[in-house]
Amino acid sequence: MTTRGRKIKPGRITFVGSGPGDPGLLTTRARAVLANAALIFTDPDVPEAVLTLCGSELPPPSGPAPAEPATDNDAQAHSDGEGEKAPATTSAIPGGPDIRPALGDPAEVAKTLATESRTGVDVVRLVAGDPLSVDAVITEINALTRSHLPFEIVPGLPATTAVPTYAGLPLGSSHTEADVRGDVDWAALAAAPGPLILQATATHLADAASTLIEYGLADTTPCVVTAQGTTCQQRSVETTLGGLNDKTTVGANEPAGPLTGPLIVTIGKTVANRAKLNWWESRALYGWTVLVPRTKDQAGEMSEKLVSHGALPIEVPTIAVEPPRSPAQMERAVKGLVDGRFQWVVFTSTNAVRAVWEKFNEFGLDARAFSGVKIACVGEATADRVRAFGINPELVPSGEQSSLGLLDEFPPYDDVFDPVNRV
């Protein structure tokens, strides 16, 4: 009796727009899809900050470790008298996302997506900007529809609207967009109403400007060229069509050097609004690069504050908080606390609070172990961490938030142990 193999259910193909650059502008749906994505085909100009989100919520690797490659001697040693080899060791189930470039023309990319989907794997096609705003991706989707495989489209915020907003350039209800890296109807573009928004690279600017002038736009028409839009590295240069037409690389005379990568060019009278509405590049720390030397777990909050003021944070942990080589000292301290040998417990950092509570969890203890003990904390952040466990500290320095500040205020709280007069 023979049985048919079970037919594999195709995986879902999801086209996700990465937005203009800032990962904070991703939609909630896009973040969820990327965080759980195991196989991603991506455009080359998707920002690195977006790629780091891919697979962040995938389960850790599981299964046995991969087998070492077998040598000729190993194969001979594992064969039995009849020359049969021992079965191969099962390889581990890999962890982490598989991120690949989307190579080839749109039809080839669509074929690759379909092939992977038919193996039962969910596939993510990560697109710079918005999927249905890119002609090549639209061609991919149309080709994919002929395969009758399930697919989904998660829109992204188009760079052609987000970047002018971050450059302080209102577009209004009527504007025209064009990608001058491909074929363009220049006559229609020059005659279009409202601001013109062009997608380009530095090599396209001079030809685009000269062609627009040839079709009737004045060479004095103002424009703004923006690179790395919506990120803390965004740079905008104000010029005119005539200025773009002189073959000089935009921004070449600035200290930061010429503008590179994908560019957004905003052309028209709206440029006059930039003096009043330039909210992003006018922040207090804009253009600063700041090293954040805190521990990896604690750097995030500081980095977010720096970004909110315009700085580009670079996290370089110079310290690491690790458990002691021997747990004996901590275990003795916890035992002494339970036995009532201490009158005061002083927490000098949030790391200390976390370390004690981890040890409490290990021993099955809770906040009741601090019954009859007074608590002092250095700093409000440390005190808040203690309060989160249902304990209100008796002493937090009101002045200097340091160990010295604690010593200055400690004596009135205990007339038996005075760390100032007795040390």
GROMACS .gro file of N, CA, C and O in nm, residues 298-411:
model
  456
  298GLN      N    1   2.221   4.994   2.917
  298GLN     CA    2   2.182   5.125   2.968
  298GLN      C    3   2.202   5.238   2.867
  298GLN      O    4   2.164   5.351   2.894
  299ALA      N    5   2.261   5.208   2.752
  299ALA     CA    6   2.292   5.313   2.656
  299ALA      C    7   2.170   5.361   2.579
  299ALA      O    8   2.167   5.474   2.530
  300GLY      N    9   2.067   5.275   2.567
  300GLY     CA   10   1.953   5.307   2.483
  300GLY      C   11   1.882   5.436   2.521
  300GLY      O   12   1.851   5.519   2.434
  301GLU      N   13   1.857   5.456   2.650
  301GLU     CA   14   1.784   5.574   2.694
  301GLU      C   15   1.862   5.701   2.662
  301GLU      O   16   1.805   5.800   2.614
  302MET      N   17   1.993   5.701   2.689
  302MET     CA   18   2.074   5.818   2.658
  302MET      C   19   2.079   5.844   2.508
  302MET      O   20   2.070   5.959   2.462
  303SER      N   21   2.089   5.739   2.428
  303SER     CA   22   2.093   5.755   2.282
  303SER      C   23   1.964   5.817   2.231
  303SER      O   24   1.966   5.904   2.143
  304GLU      N   25   1.850   5.774   2.285
  304GLU     CA   26   1.722   5.831   2.243
  304GLU      C   27   1.714   5.980   2.274
  304GLU      O   28   1.663   6.060   2.194
  305LYS      N   29   1.766   6.020   2.390
  305LYS     CA   30   1.764   6.163   2.425
  305LYS      C   31   1.854   6.243   2.333
  305LYS      O   32   1.819   6.355   2.291
  306LEU      N   33   1.969   6.187   2.298
  306LEU     CA   34   2.060   6.257   2.207
  306LEU      C   35   1.997   6.274   2.069
  306LEU      O   36   2.007   6.380   2.008
  307VAL      N   37   1.931   6.169   2.020
  307VAL     CA   38   1.865   6.177   1.889
  307VAL      C   39   1.756   6.283   1.891
  307VAL      O   40   1.739   6.358   1.794
  308SER      N   41   1.683   6.293   2.000
  308SER     CA   42   1.575   6.392   2.008
  308SER      C   43   1.628   6.535   1.999
  308SER      O   44   1.554   6.626   1.960
  309HIS      N   45   1.756   6.555   2.032
  309HIS     CA   46   1.816   6.688   2.022
  309HIS      C   47   1.903   6.702   1.897
  309HIS      O   48   1.973   6.803   1.882
  310GLY      N   49   1.900   6.600   1.809
  310GLY     CA   50   1.967   6.612   1.681
  310GLY      C   51   2.102   6.547   1.670
  310GLY      O   52   2.161   6.547   1.562
  311ALA      N   53   2.155   6.492   1.777
  311ALA     CA   54   2.289   6.432   1.772
  311ALA      C   55   2.284   6.291   1.715
  311ALA      O   56   2.180   6.225   1.716
  312LEU      N   57   2.398   6.245   1.666
  312LEU     CA   58   2.413   6.109   1.618
  312LEU      C   59   2.488   6.029   1.725
  312LEU      O   60   2.609   6.046   1.742
  313PRO      N   61   2.417   5.944   1.801
  313PRO     CA   62   2.486   5.869   1.908
  313PRO      C   63   2.558   5.746   1.853
  313PRO      O   64   2.508   5.678   1.764
  314ILE      N   65   2.675   5.720   1.906
  314ILE     CA   66   2.749   5.598   1.876
  314ILE      C   67   2.777   5.529   2.008
  314ILE      O   68   2.849   5.582   2.094
  315GLU      N   69   2.717   5.414   2.027
  315GLU     CA   70   2.729   5.342   2.154
  315GLU      C   71   2.860   5.264   2.156
  315GLU      O   72   2.881   5.174   2.075
  316VAL      N   73   2.947   5.302   2.248
  316VAL     CA   74   3.077   5.236   2.265
  316VAL      C   75   3.090   5.198   2.413
  316VAL      O   76   3.148   5.273   2.492
  317PRO      N   77   3.035   5.084   2.454
  317PRO     CA   78   3.041   5.046   2.595
  317PRO      C   79   3.186   5.032   2.643
  317PRO      O   80   3.264   4.957   2.585
  318THR      N   81   3.223   5.112   2.743
  318THR     CA   82   3.358   5.103   2.800
  318THR      C   83   3.360   5.024   2.930
  318THR      O   84   3.466   4.998   2.985
  319ILE      N   85   3.242   4.989   2.981
  319ILE     CA   86   3.233   4.906   3.101
  319ILE      C   87   3.129   4.797   3.076
  319ILE      O   88   3.042   4.811   2.990
  320ALA      N   89   3.141   4.692   3.150
  320ALA     CA   90   3.044   4.583   3.143
  320ALA      C   91   3.014   4.538   3.286
  320ALA      O   92   3.104   4.533   3.370
  321VAL      N   93   2.890   4.513   3.313
  321VAL     CA   94   2.848   4.465   3.444
  321VAL      C   95   2.832   4.314   3.436
  321VAL      O   96   2.746   4.264   3.363
  322GLU      N   97   2.915   4.242   3.510
  322GLU     CA   98   2.913   4.097   3.506
  322GLU      C   99   2.907   4.041   3.647
  322GLU      O  100   2.949   4.107   3.743
  323PRO      N  101   2.857   3.921   3.663
  323PRO     CA  102   2.852   3.859   3.796
  323PRO      C  103   2.993   3.830   3.846
  323PRO      O  104   3.087   3.815   3.767
  324PRO      N  105   3.013   3.826   3.978
  324PRO     CA  106   3.146   3.796   4.032
  324PRO      C  107   3.192   3.656   3.992
  324PRO      O  108   3.110   3.568   3.965
  325ARG      N  109   3.323   3.638   3.988
  325ARG     CA  110   3.376   3.506   3.951
  325ARG      C  111   3.327   3.398   4.047
  325ARG      O  112   3.299   3.286   4.007
  326SER      N  113   3.319   3.435   4.175
  326SER     CA  114   3.268   3.341   4.274
  326SER      C  115   3.142   3.399   4.337
  326SER      O  116   3.142   3.513   4.384
  327PRO      N  117   3.033   3.323   4.339
  327PRO     CA  118   2.908   3.376   4.396
  327PRO      C  119   2.905   3.369   4.549
  327PRO      O  120   2.808   3.411   4.610
  328ALA      N  121   3.011   3.321   4.609
  328ALA     CA  122   3.008   3.296   4.754
  328ALA      C  123   2.982   3.423   4.834
  328ALA      O  124   2.905   3.422   4.931
  329GLN      N  125   3.047   3.534   4.797
  329GLN     CA  126   3.032   3.658   4.874
  329GLN      C  127   2.887   3.708   4.870
  329GLN      O  128   2.832   3.746   4.974
  330MET      N  129   2.827   3.707   4.752
  330MET     CA  130   2.689   3.751   4.740
  330MET      C  131   2.595   3.658   4.817
  330MET      O  132   2.501   3.703   4.884
  331GLU      N  133   2.621   3.529   4.812
  331GLU     CA  134   2.537   3.433   4.883
  331GLU      C  135   2.547   3.452   5.034
  331GLU      O  136   2.447   3.442   5.106
  332ARG      N  137   2.669   3.482   5.083
  332ARG     CA  138   2.683   3.509   5.227
  332ARG      C  139   2.608   3.635   5.267
  332ARG      O  140   2.545   3.640   5.375
  333ALA      N  141   2.612   3.738   5.181
  333ALA     CA  142   2.543   3.863   5.211
  333ALA      C  143   2.392   3.841   5.217
  333ALA      O  144   2.323   3.891   5.308
  334VAL      N  145   2.337   3.764   5.123
  334VAL     CA  146   2.194   3.736   5.121
  334VAL      C  147   2.154   3.655   5.243
  334VAL      O  148   2.052   3.679   5.308
  335LYS      N  149   2.238   3.558   5.281
  335LYS     CA  150   2.209   3.477   5.400
  335LYS      C  151   2.209   3.563   5.525
  335LYS      O  152   2.124   3.550   5.614
  336GLY      N  153   2.307   3.658   5.533
  336GLY     CA  154   2.313   3.748   5.648
  336GLY      C  155   2.191   3.839   5.655
  336GLY      O  156   2.141   3.871   5.763
  337LEU      N  157   2.140   3.878   5.538
  337LEU     CA  158   2.019   3.961   5.535
  337LEU      C  159   1.900   3.883   5.590
  337LEU      O  160   1.821   3.936   5.671
  338VAL      N  161   1.886   3.760   5.547
  338VAL     CA  162   1.775   3.676   5.594
  338VAL      C  163   1.788   3.647   5.743
  338VAL      O  164   1.688   3.645   5.816
  339ASP      N  165   1.911   3.632   5.793
  339ASP     CA  166   1.934   3.602   5.936
  339ASP      C  167   1.924   3.725   6.023
  339ASP      O  168   1.935   3.714   6.147
  340GLY      N  169   1.905   3.843   5.965
  340GLY     CA  170   1.889   3.965   6.044
  340GLY      C  171   2.019   4.024   6.092
  340GLY      O  172   2.021   4.095   6.194
  341ARG      N  173   2.130   4.000   6.025
  341ARG     CA  174   2.259   4.050   6.070
  341ARG      C  175   2.286   4.193   6.024
  341ARG      O  176   2.382   4.254   6.066
  342PHE      N  177   2.201   4.249   5.936
  342PHE     CA  178   2.224   4.383   5.885
  342PHE      C  179   2.114   4.478   5.930
  342PHE      O  180   1.998   4.439   5.944
  343GLN      N  181   2.155   4.604   5.955
  343GLN     CA  182   2.059   4.708   5.985
  343GLN      C  183   2.032   4.798   5.864
  343GLN      O  184   1.924   4.852   5.848
  344TRP      N  185   2.134   4.816   5.781
  344TRP     CA  186   2.123   4.898   5.661
  344TRP      C  187   2.170   4.820   5.538
  344TRP      O  188   2.264   4.742   5.546
  345VAL      N  189   2.103   4.844   5.426
  345VAL     CA  190   2.151   4.796   5.296
  345VAL      C  191   2.157   4.919   5.204
  345VAL      O  192   2.057   4.990   5.190
  346VAL      N  193   2.273   4.942   5.146
  346VAL     CA  194   2.292   5.058   5.059
  346VAL      C  195   2.308   5.012   4.915
  346VAL      O  196   2.397   4.931   4.884
  347PHE      N  197   2.221   5.062   4.828
  347PHE     CA  198   2.230   5.034   4.685
  347PHE      C  199   2.293   5.156   4.617
  347PHE      O  200   2.241   5.267   4.627
  348THR      N  201   2.405   5.136   4.549
  348THR     CA  202   2.476   5.247   4.486
  348THR      C  203   2.446   5.263   4.338
  348THR      O  204   2.490   5.360   4.277
  349SER      N  205   2.372   5.167   4.278
  349SER     CA  206   2.340   5.178   4.136
  349SER      C  207   2.223   5.086   4.102
  349SER      O  208   2.191   4.994   4.179
  350THR      N  209   2.163   5.109   3.988
  350THR     CA  210   2.056   5.020   3.943
  350THR      C  211   2.110   4.881   3.913
  350THR      O  212   2.037   4.782   3.926
  351ASN      N  213   2.236   4.872   3.875
  351ASN     CA  214   2.296   4.740   3.851
  351ASN      C  215   2.301   4.658   3.980
  351ASN      O  216   2.282   4.536   3.978
  352ALA      N  217   2.329   4.727   4.092
  352ALA     CA  218   2.333   4.657   4.221
  352ALA      C  219   2.195   4.604   4.258
  352ALA      O  220   2.181   4.491   4.307
  353VAL      N  221   2.091   4.684   4.232
  353VAL     CA  222   1.954   4.640   4.261
  353VAL      C  223   1.921   4.516   4.178
  353VAL      O  224   1.866   4.416   4.229
  354ARG      N  225   1.954   4.521   4.051
  354ARG     CA  226   1.925   4.407   3.964
  354ARG      C  227   1.999   4.282   4.009
  354ARG      O  228   1.943   4.172   4.009
  355ALA      N  229   2.127   4.298   4.047
  355ALA     CA  230   2.205   4.181   4.089
  355ALA      C  231   2.147   4.116   4.213
  355ALA      O  232   2.139   3.992   4.223
  356VAL      N  233   2.103   4.198   4.310
  356VAL     CA  234   2.045   4.143   4.433
  356VAL      C  235   1.914   4.070   4.403
  356VAL      O  236   1.889   3.960   4.453
  357TRP      N  237   1.831   4.130   4.317
  357TRP     CA  238   1.702   4.065   4.289
  357TRP      C  239   1.719   3.938   4.207
  357TRP      O  240   1.641   3.844   4.221
  358GLU      N  241   1.819   3.933   4.124
  358GLU     CA  242   1.847   3.809   4.052
  358GLU      C  243   1.885   3.698   4.150
  358GLU      O  244   1.844   3.582   4.135
  359LYS      N  245   1.965   3.735   4.249
  359LYS     CA  246   2.003   3.635   4.350
  359LYS      C  247   1.883   3.596   4.436
  359LYS      O  248   1.868   3.480   4.475
  360PHE      N  249   1.796   3.694   4.467
  360PHE     CA  250   1.673   3.664   4.541
  360PHE      C  251   1.589   3.562   4.465
  360PHE      O  252   1.538   3.465   4.522
  361ASN      N  253   1.571   3.584   4.335
  361ASN     CA  254   1.492   3.491   4.254
  361ASN      C  255   1.554   3.352   4.255
  361ASN      O  256   1.483   3.251   4.257
  362GLU      N  257   1.686   3.347   4.255
  362GLU     CA  258   1.756   3.219   4.257
  362GLU      C  259   1.727   3.143   4.386
  362GLU      O  260   1.715   3.020   4.387
  363PHE      N  261   1.716   3.218   4.498
  363PHE     CA  262   1.691   3.155   4.629
  363PHE      C  263   1.543   3.148   4.665
  363PHE      O  264   1.507   3.101   4.773
  364GLY      N  265   1.454   3.198   4.576
  364GLY     CA  266   1.312   3.195   4.605
  364GLY      C  267   1.269   3.300   4.707
  364GLY      O  268   1.170   3.281   4.778
  365LEU      N  269   1.343   3.410   4.717
  365LEU     CA  270   1.311   3.517   4.812
  365LEU      C  271   1.237   3.630   4.743
  365LEU      O  272   1.234   3.639   4.619
  366ASP      N  273   1.177   3.719   4.824
  366ASP     CA  274   1.112   3.837   4.770
  366ASP      C  275   1.138   3.954   4.862
  366ASP      O  276   1.226   3.948   4.950
  367ALA      N  277   1.061   4.063   4.847
  367ALA     CA  278   1.086   4.187   4.922
  367ALA      C  279   1.073   4.168   5.073
  367ALA      O  280   1.128   4.247   5.151
  368ARG      N  281   1.005   4.062   5.117
  368ARG     CA  282   0.990   4.040   5.261
  368ARG      C  283   1.124   4.013   5.329
  368ARG      O  284   1.136   4.027   5.452
  369ALA      N  285   1.227   3.977   5.254
  369ALA     CA  286   1.359   3.952   5.313
  369ALA      C  287   1.419   4.080   5.369
  369ALA      O  288   1.511   4.075   5.452
  370PHE      N  289   1.369   4.198   5.326
  370PHE     CA  290   1.419   4.325   5.377
  370PHE      C  291   1.342   4.373   5.500
  370PHE      O  292   1.362   4.487   5.543
  371SER      N  293   1.259   4.290   5.557
  371SER     CA  294   1.182   4.328   5.674
  371SER      C  295   1.276   4.363   5.790
  371SER      O  296   1.368   4.287   5.823
  372GLY      N  297   1.256   4.482   5.849
  372GLY     CA  298   1.338   4.524   5.960
  372GLY      C  299   1.470   4.586   5.920
  372GLY      O  300   1.551   4.623   6.006
  373VAL      N  301   1.496   4.599   5.790
  373VAL     CA  302   1.621   4.656   5.740
  373VAL      C  303   1.592   4.791   5.675
  373VAL      O  304   1.492   4.807   5.606
  374LYS      N  305   1.679   4.887   5.699
  374LYS     CA  306   1.666   5.018   5.637
  374LYS      C  307   1.741   5.020   5.504
  374LYS      O  308   1.847   4.958   5.490
  375ILE      N  309   1.683   5.093   5.406
  375ILE     CA  310   1.739   5.096   5.272
  375ILE      C  311   1.785   5.237   5.237
  375ILE      O  312   1.711   5.334   5.259
  376ALA      N  313   1.907   5.249   5.185
  376ALA     CA  314   1.958   5.376   5.132
  376ALA      C  315   1.994   5.356   4.986
  376ALA      O  316   2.040   5.248   4.946
  377CYS      N  317   1.973   5.461   4.907
  377CYS     CA  318   2.000   5.452   4.763
  377CYS      C  319   2.078   5.575   4.718
  377CYS      O  320   2.051   5.687   4.763
  378VAL      N  321   2.171   5.556   4.628
  378VAL     CA  322   2.243   5.666   4.566
  378VAL      C  323   2.174   5.698   4.433
  378VAL      O  324   2.181   5.620   4.338
  379GLY      N  325   2.105   5.811   4.429
  379GLY     CA  326   2.041   5.854   4.306
  379GLY      C  327   1.895   5.812   4.298
  379GLY      O  328   1.856   5.706   4.347
  380GLU      N  329   1.817   5.898   4.234
  380GLU     CA  330   1.674   5.871   4.220
  380GLU      C  331   1.647   5.752   4.128
  380GLU      O  332   1.550   5.679   4.148
  381ALA      N  333   1.732   5.731   4.026
  381ALA     CA  334   1.710   5.617   3.937
  381ALA      C  335   1.723   5.486   4.014
  381ALA      O  336   1.644   5.392   3.995
  382THR      N  337   1.821   5.481   4.105
  382THR     CA  338   1.838   5.361   4.188
  382THR      C  339   1.720   5.345   4.282
  382THR      O  340   1.667   5.234   4.301
  383ALA      N  341   1.675   5.457   4.341
  383ALA     CA  342   1.561   5.452   4.432
  383ALA      C  343   1.434   5.406   4.359
  383ALA      O  344   1.356   5.326   4.413
  384ASP      N  345   1.414   5.453   4.237
  384ASP     CA  346   1.296   5.412   4.160
  384ASP      C  347   1.301   5.263   4.131
  384ASP      O  348   1.197   5.195   4.130
  385ARG      N  349   1.420   5.211   4.106
  385ARG     CA  350   1.432   5.067   4.079
  385ARG      C  351   1.396   4.987   4.204
  385ARG      O  352   1.332   4.881   4.194
  386VAL      N  353   1.433   5.037   4.321
  386VAL     CA  354   1.398   4.970   4.447
  386VAL      C  355   1.248   4.980   4.472
  386VAL      O  356   1.183   4.883   4.512
  387ARG      N  357   1.190   5.099   4.445
  387ARG     CA  358   1.047   5.116   4.466
  387ARG      C  359   0.965   5.024   4.375
  387ARG      O  360   0.854   4.984   4.410
  388ALA      N  361   1.021   4.991   4.259
  388ALA     CA  362   0.951   4.901   4.168
  388ALA      C  363   0.927   4.765   4.229
  388ALA      O  364   0.838   4.691   4.186
  389PHE      N  365   1.004   4.731   4.332
  389PHE     CA  366   0.987   4.602   4.400
  389PHE      C  367   0.905   4.615   4.528
  389PHE      O  368   0.901   4.524   4.610
  390GLY      N  369   0.841   4.732   4.544
  390GLY     CA  370   0.751   4.751   4.657
  390GLY      C  371   0.820   4.796   4.784
  390GLY      O  372   0.763   4.784   4.894
  391ILE      N  373   0.940   4.851   4.774
  391ILE     CA  374   1.015   4.896   4.892
  391ILE      C  375   1.043   5.044   4.879
  391ILE      O  376   1.093   5.091   4.776
  392ASN      N  377   1.012   5.120   4.983
  392ASN     CA  378   1.037   5.264   4.984
  392ASN      C  379   1.164   5.292   5.064
  392ASN      O  380   1.168   5.268   5.185
  393PRO      N  381   1.273   5.338   5.002
  393PRO     CA  382   1.399   5.359   5.074
  393PRO      C  383   1.386   5.469   5.179
  393PRO      O  384   1.317   5.569   5.159
  394GLU      N  385   1.457   5.449   5.288
  394GLU     CA  386   1.457   5.549   5.396
  394GLU      C  387   1.544   5.669   5.364
  394GLU      O  388   1.520   5.779   5.414
  395LEU      N  389   1.646   5.649   5.282
  395LEU     CA  390   1.740   5.759   5.259
  395LEU      C  391   1.783   5.764   5.113
  395LEU      O  392   1.831   5.664   5.058
  396VAL      N  393   1.762   5.880   5.051
  396VAL     CA  394   1.815   5.911   4.919
  396VAL      C  395   1.875   6.051   4.929
  396VAL      O  396   1.808   6.142   4.978
  397PRO      N  397   2.002   6.070   4.892
  397PRO     CA  398   2.063   6.203   4.907
  397PRO      C  399   1.981   6.311   4.837
  397PRO      O  400   1.933   6.292   4.725
  398SER      N  401   1.965   6.423   4.903
  398SER     CA  402   1.891   6.534   4.842
  398SER      C  403   1.984   6.627   4.767
  398SER      O  404   1.939   6.704   4.683
  399GLY      N  405   2.115   6.618   4.796
  399GLY     CA  406   2.213   6.701   4.727
  399GLY      C  407   2.284   6.623   4.619
  399GLY      O  408   2.225   6.575   4.524
  400GLU      N  409   2.415   6.610   4.636
  400GLU     CA  410   2.496   6.538   4.538
  400GLU      C  411   2.457   6.391   4.531
  400GLU      O  412   2.454   6.323   4.633
  401GLN      N  413   2.429   6.344   4.410
  401GLN     CA  414   2.387   6.205   4.393
  401GLN      C  415   2.511   6.117   4.371
  401GLN      O  416   2.545   6.080   4.260
  402SER      N  417   2.578   6.087   4.482
  402SER     CA  418   2.698   6.004   4.478
  402SER      C  419   2.717   5.941   4.615
  402SER      O  420   2.642   5.970   4.710
  403SER      N  421   2.817   5.856   4.627
  403SER     CA  422   2.845   5.794   4.757
  403SER      C  423   2.884   5.900   4.859
  403SER      O  424   2.847   5.892   4.977
  404LEU      N  425   2.958   6.004   4.817
  404LEU     CA  426   2.994   6.113   4.908
  404LEU      C  427   2.870   6.189   4.953
  404LEU      O  428   2.858   6.228   5.070
  405GLY      N  429   2.777   6.211   4.859
  405GLY     CA  430   2.653   6.278   4.896
  405GLY      C  431   2.574   6.197   4.998
  405GLY      O  432   2.511   6.252   5.087
  406LEU      N  433   2.578   6.066   4.986
  406LEU     CA  434   2.509   5.979   5.082
  406LEU      C  435   2.576   5.989   5.219
  406LEU      O  436   2.507   5.998   5.321
  407LEU      N  437   2.709   5.991   5.224
  407LEU     CA  438   2.780   6.001   5.352
  407LEU      C  439   2.750   6.133   5.423
  407LEU      O  440   2.741   6.138   5.546
  408ASP      N  441   2.733   6.240   5.344
  408ASP     CA  442   2.703   6.370   5.405
  408ASP      C  443   2.570   6.370   5.479
  408ASP      O  444   2.552   6.444   5.577
  409GLU      N  445   2.475   6.290   5.434
  409GLU     CA  446   2.341   6.293   5.493
  409GLU      C  447   2.312   6.171   5.580
  409GLU      O  448   2.205   6.162   5.641
  410PHE      N  449   2.406   6.077   5.588
  410PHE     CA  450   2.379   5.952   5.658
  410PHE      C  451   2.375   5.966   5.812
  410PHE      O  452   2.286   5.907   5.876
  411PRO      N  453   2.466   6.039   5.880
  411PRO     CA  454   2.475   6.036   6.027
  411PRO      C  455   2.344   6.055   6.103
  411PRO      O  456   2.317   5.981   6.197
   0.00000   0.00000   0.00000
